[in-house]
PDB file of C-alpha atoms and ligand atoms in Angstrom:
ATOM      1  CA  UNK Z  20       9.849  18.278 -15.892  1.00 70.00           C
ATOM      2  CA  UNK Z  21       6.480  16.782 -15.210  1.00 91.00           C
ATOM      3  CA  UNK Z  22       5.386  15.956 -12.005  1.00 97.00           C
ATOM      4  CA  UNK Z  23       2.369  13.896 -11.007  1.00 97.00           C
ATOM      5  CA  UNK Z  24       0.614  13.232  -7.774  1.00 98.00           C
ATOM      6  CA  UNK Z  25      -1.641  10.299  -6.721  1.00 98.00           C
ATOM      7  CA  UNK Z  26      -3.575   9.345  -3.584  1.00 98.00           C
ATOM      8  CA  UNK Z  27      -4.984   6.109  -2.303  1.00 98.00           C
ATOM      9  CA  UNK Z  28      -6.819   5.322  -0.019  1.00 98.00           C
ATOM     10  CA  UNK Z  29      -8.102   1.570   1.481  1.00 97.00           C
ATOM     11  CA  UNK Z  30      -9.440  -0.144   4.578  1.00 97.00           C
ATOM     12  CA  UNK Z  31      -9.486  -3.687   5.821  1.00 97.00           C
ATOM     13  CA  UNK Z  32     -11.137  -5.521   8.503  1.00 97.00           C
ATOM     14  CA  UNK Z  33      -8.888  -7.239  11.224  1.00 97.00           C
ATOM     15  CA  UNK Z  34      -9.501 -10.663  11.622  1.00 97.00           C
ATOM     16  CA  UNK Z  35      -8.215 -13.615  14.084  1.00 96.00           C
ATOM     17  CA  UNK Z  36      -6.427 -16.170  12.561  1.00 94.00           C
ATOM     18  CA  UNK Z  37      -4.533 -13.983   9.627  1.00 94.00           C
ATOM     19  CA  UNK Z  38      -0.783 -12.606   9.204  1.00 95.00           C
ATOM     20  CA  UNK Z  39      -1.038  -9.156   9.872  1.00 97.00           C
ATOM     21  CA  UNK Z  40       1.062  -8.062   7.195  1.00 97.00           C
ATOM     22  CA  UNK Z  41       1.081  -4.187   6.014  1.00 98.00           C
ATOM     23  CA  UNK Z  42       3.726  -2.388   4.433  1.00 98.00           C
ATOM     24  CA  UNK Z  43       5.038  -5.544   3.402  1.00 97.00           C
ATOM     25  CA  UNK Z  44       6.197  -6.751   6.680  1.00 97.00           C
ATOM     26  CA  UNK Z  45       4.652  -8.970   9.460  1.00 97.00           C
ATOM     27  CA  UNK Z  46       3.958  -6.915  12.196  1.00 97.00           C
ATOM     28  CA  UNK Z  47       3.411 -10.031  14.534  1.00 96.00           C
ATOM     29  CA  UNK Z  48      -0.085  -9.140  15.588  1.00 96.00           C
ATOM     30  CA  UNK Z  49      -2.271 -11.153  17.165  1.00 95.00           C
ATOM     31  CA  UNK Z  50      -4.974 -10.411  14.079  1.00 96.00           C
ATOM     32  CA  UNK Z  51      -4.443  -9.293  10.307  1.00 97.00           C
ATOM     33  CA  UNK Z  52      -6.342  -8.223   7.684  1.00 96.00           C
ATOM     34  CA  UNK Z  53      -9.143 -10.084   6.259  1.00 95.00           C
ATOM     35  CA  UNK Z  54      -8.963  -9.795   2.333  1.00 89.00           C
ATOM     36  CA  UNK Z  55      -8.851 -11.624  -0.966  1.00 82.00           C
ATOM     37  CA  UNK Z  56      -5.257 -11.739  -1.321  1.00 83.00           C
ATOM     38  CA  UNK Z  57      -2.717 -11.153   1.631  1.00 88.00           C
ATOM     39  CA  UNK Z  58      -5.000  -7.792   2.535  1.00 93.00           C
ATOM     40  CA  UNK Z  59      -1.923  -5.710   2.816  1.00 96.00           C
ATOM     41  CA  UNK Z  60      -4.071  -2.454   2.993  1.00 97.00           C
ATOM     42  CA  UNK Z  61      -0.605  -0.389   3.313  1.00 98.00           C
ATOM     43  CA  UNK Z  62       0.455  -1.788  -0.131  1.00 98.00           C
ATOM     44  CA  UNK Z  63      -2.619  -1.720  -1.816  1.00 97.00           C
ATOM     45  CA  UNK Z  64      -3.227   2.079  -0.996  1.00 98.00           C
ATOM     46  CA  UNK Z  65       0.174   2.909  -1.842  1.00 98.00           C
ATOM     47  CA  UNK Z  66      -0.153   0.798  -5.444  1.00 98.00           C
ATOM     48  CA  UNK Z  67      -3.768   2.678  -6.154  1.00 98.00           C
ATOM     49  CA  UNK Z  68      -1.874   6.386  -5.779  1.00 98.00           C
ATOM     50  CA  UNK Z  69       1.528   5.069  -7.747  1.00 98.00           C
ATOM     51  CA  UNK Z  70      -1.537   3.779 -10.377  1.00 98.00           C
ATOM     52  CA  UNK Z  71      -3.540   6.859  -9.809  1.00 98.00           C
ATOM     53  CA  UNK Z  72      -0.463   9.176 -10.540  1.00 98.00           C
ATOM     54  CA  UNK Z  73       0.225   7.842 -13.690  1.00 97.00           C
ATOM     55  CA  UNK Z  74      -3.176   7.452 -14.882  1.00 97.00           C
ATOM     56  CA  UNK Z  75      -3.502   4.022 -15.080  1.00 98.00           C
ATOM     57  CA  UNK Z  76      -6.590   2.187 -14.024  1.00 97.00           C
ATOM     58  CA  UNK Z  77      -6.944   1.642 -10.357  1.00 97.00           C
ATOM     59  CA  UNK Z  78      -5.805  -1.763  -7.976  1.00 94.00           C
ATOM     60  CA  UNK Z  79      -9.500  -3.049  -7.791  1.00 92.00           C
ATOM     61  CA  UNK Z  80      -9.482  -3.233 -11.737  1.00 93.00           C
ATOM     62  CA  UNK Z  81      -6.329  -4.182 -12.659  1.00 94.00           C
ATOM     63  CA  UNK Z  82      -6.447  -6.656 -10.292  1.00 91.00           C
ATOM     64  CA  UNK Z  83     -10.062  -8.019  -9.406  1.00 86.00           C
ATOM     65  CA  UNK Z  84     -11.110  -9.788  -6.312  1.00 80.00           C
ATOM     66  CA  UNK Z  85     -13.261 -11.831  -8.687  1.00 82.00           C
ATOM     67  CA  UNK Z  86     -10.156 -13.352 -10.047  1.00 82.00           C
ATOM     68  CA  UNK Z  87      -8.739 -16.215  -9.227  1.00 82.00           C
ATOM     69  CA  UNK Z  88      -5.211 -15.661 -10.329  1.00 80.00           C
ATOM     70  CA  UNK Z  89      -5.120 -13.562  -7.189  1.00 78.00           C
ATOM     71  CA  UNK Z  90      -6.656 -15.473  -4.552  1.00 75.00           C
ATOM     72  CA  UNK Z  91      -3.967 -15.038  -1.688  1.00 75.00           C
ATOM     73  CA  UNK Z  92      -2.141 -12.933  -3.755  1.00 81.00           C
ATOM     74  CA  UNK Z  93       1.062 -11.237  -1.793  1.00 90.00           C
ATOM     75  CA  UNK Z  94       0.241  -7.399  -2.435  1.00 94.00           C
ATOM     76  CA  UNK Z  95       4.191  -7.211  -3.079  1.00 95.00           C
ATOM     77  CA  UNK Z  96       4.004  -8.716  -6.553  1.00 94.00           C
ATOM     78  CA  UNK Z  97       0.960  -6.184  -7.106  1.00 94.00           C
ATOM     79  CA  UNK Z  98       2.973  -3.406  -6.831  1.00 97.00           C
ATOM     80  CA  UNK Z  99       5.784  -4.626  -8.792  1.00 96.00           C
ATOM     81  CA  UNK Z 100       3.283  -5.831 -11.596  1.00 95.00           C
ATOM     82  CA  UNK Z 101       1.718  -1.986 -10.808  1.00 97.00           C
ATOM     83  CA  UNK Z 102       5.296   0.113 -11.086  1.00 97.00           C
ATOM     84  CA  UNK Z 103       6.140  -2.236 -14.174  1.00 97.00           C
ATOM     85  CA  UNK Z 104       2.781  -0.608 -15.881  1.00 97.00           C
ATOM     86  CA  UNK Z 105       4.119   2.729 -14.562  1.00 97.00           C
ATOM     87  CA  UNK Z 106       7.836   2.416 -15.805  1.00 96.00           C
ATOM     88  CA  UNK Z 107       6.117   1.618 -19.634  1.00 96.00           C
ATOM     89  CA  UNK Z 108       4.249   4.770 -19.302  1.00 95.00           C
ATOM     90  CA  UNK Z 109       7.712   6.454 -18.789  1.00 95.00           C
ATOM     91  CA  UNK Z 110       7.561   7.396 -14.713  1.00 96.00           C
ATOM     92  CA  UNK Z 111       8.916   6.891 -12.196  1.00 96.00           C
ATOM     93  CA  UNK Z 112       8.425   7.135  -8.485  1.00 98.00           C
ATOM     94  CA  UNK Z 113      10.085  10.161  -6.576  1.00 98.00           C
ATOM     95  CA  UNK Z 114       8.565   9.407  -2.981  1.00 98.00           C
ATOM     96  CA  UNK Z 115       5.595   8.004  -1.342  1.00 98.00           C
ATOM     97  CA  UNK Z 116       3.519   9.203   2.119  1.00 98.00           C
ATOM     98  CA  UNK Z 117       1.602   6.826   4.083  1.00 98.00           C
ATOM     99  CA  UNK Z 118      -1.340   7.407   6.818  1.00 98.00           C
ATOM    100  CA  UNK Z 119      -1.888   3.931   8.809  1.00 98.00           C
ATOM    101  CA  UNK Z 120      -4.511   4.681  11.404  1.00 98.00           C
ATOM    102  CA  UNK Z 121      -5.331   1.397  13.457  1.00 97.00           C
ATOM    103  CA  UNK Z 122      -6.169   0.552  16.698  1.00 96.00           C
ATOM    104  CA  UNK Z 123      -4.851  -2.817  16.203  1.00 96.00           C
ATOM    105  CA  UNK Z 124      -1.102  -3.286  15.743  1.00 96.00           C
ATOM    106  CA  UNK Z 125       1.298  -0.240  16.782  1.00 96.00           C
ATOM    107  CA  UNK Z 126       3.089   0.762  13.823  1.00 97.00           C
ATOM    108  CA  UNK Z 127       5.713   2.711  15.340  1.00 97.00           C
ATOM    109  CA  UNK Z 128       7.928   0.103  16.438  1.00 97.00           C
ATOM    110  CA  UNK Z 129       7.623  -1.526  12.463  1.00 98.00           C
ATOM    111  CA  UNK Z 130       8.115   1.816  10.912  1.00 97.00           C
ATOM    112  CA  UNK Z 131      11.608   1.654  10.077  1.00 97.00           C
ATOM    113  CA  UNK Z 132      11.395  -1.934   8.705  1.00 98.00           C
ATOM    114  CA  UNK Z 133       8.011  -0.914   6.618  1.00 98.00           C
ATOM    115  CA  UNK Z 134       9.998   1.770   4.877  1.00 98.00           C
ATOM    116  CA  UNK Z 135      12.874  -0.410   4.026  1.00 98.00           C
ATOM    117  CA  UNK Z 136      10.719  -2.765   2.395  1.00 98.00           C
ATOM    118  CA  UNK Z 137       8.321  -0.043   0.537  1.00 98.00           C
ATOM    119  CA  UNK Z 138      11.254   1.443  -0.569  1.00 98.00           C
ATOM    120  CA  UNK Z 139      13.133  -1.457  -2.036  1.00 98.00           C
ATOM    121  CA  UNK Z 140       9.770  -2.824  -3.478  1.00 98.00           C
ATOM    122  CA  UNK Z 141       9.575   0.591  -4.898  1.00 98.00           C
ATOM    123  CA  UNK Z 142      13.070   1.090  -6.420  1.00 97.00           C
ATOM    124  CA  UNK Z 143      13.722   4.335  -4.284  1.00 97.00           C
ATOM    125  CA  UNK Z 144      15.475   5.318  -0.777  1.00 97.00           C
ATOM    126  CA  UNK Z 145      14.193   4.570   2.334  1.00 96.00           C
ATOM    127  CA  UNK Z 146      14.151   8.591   3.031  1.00 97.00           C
ATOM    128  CA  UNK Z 147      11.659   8.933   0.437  1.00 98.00           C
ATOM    129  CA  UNK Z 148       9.066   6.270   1.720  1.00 98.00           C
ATOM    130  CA  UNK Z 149       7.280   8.017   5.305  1.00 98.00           C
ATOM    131  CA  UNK Z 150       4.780   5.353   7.288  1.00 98.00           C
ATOM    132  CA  UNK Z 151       3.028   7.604  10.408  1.00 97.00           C
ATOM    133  CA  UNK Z 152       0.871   5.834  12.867  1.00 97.00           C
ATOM    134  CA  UNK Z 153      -2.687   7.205  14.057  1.00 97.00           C
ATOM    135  CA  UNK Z 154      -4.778   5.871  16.696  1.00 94.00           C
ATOM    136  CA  UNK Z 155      -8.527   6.605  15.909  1.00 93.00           C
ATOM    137  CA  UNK Z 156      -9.672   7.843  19.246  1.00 93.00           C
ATOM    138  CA  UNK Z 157     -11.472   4.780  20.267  1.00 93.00           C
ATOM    139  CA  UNK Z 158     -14.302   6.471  18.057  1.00 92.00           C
ATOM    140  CA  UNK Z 159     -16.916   4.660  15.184  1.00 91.00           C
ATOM    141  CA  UNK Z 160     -16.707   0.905  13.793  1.00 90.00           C
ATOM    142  CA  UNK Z 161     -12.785   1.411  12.601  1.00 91.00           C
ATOM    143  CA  UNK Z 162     -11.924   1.534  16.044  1.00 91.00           C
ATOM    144  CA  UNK Z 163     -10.390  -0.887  18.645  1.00 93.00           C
ATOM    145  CA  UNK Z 164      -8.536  -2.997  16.784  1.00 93.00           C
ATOM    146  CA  UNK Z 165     -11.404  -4.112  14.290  1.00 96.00           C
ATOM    147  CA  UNK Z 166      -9.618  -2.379  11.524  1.00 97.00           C
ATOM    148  CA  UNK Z 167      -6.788  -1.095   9.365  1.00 97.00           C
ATOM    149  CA  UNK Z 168      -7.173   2.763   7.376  1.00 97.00           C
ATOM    150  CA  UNK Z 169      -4.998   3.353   5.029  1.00 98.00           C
ATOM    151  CA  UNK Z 170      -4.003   6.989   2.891  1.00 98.00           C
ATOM    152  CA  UNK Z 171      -1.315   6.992   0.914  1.00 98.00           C
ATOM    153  CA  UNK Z 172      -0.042   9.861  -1.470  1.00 98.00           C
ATOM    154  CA  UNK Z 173       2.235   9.025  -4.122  1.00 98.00           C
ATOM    155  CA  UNK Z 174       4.493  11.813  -6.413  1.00 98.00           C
ATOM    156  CA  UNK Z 175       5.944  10.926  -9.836  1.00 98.00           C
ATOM    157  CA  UNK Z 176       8.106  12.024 -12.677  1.00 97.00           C
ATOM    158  CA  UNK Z 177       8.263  11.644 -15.832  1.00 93.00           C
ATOM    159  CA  UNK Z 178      11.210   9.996 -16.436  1.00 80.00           C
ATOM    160  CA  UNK Z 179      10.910   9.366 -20.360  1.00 64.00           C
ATOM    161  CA  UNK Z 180       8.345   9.775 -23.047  1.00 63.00           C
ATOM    162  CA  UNK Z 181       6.101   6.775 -23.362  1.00 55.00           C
TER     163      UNK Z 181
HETATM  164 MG1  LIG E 201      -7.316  -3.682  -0.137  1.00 93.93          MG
END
């Protein structure tokens, strides 16, 4: 069987005035992430290692902040539009691993329902979608809230030939 790995990686700034959704879900905080579409940096890291893994082109191509079509774009229908690319090419996802360090919203208290959603967006079980929460020690720009860093590792198989 063939196994592939993937890794993504993104970071957004957070902003007044803007959901702060990540991982799919609105984590109720007083700012959110300032991007072209919904700035879900969760989602969009996770959809650039699920792209990376099956060696498709990554988010910022496929889907260009230069493009209207996804001006306040909800990352959600990225990464269905993403895994649909990655189903053609015959894989599938066997379980995802995601880094959210922020000094902005906790993300312990929304890990549970981040996972749910990741894992129904992703067409796997909840035990195979892990969200951990790091603070950034109060050190460099990222810190105190201004922003959200995202890693996100993503393994697939190959589930049939292309
Ligand atoms: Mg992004």
């Amino acid at each position: 069987m063939s196994m592939r790995v993937g890794l993504g990686f993104d970071v957004h700034r957070l902003v007044e005035g803007r959901p702060c959704i990540l991982g799919g879900v609105d984590l109720g905080h007083d700012r959110g992430p300032l991007g072209h579409s919904d700035g879900d940096a969760v989602l969009h890291a996770v959809t650039d290692a699920v792209l990376s893994a099956a060696g498709l082109d990554d988010l910022g191509t496929l889907y260009s902040d230069k493009d209207p079509r996804w001006k306040d774009a909800n990352s959600a229908d990225l990464l269905r539009d993403a895994l649909e690319l990655v189903t053609r090419k015959g894989f599938r996802v066997v379980n995802v691993d995601v880094v959210v360090a922020t000094e902005g919203p906790r993300i312990a208290p929304h890990r549970a329902r981040m996972r749910e959603r990741m894992s129904t967006l992703l067409g796997i079980e909840p035990d195979a979608v892990n969200v951990k929460g790091k603070t950034l020690e109060g050190l460099g720009s990222f810190a105190h809230g201004a922003a959200v860093v995202v890693q996100a590792v993503a393994l697939l198989e190959r589930s049939a030939r292309p």
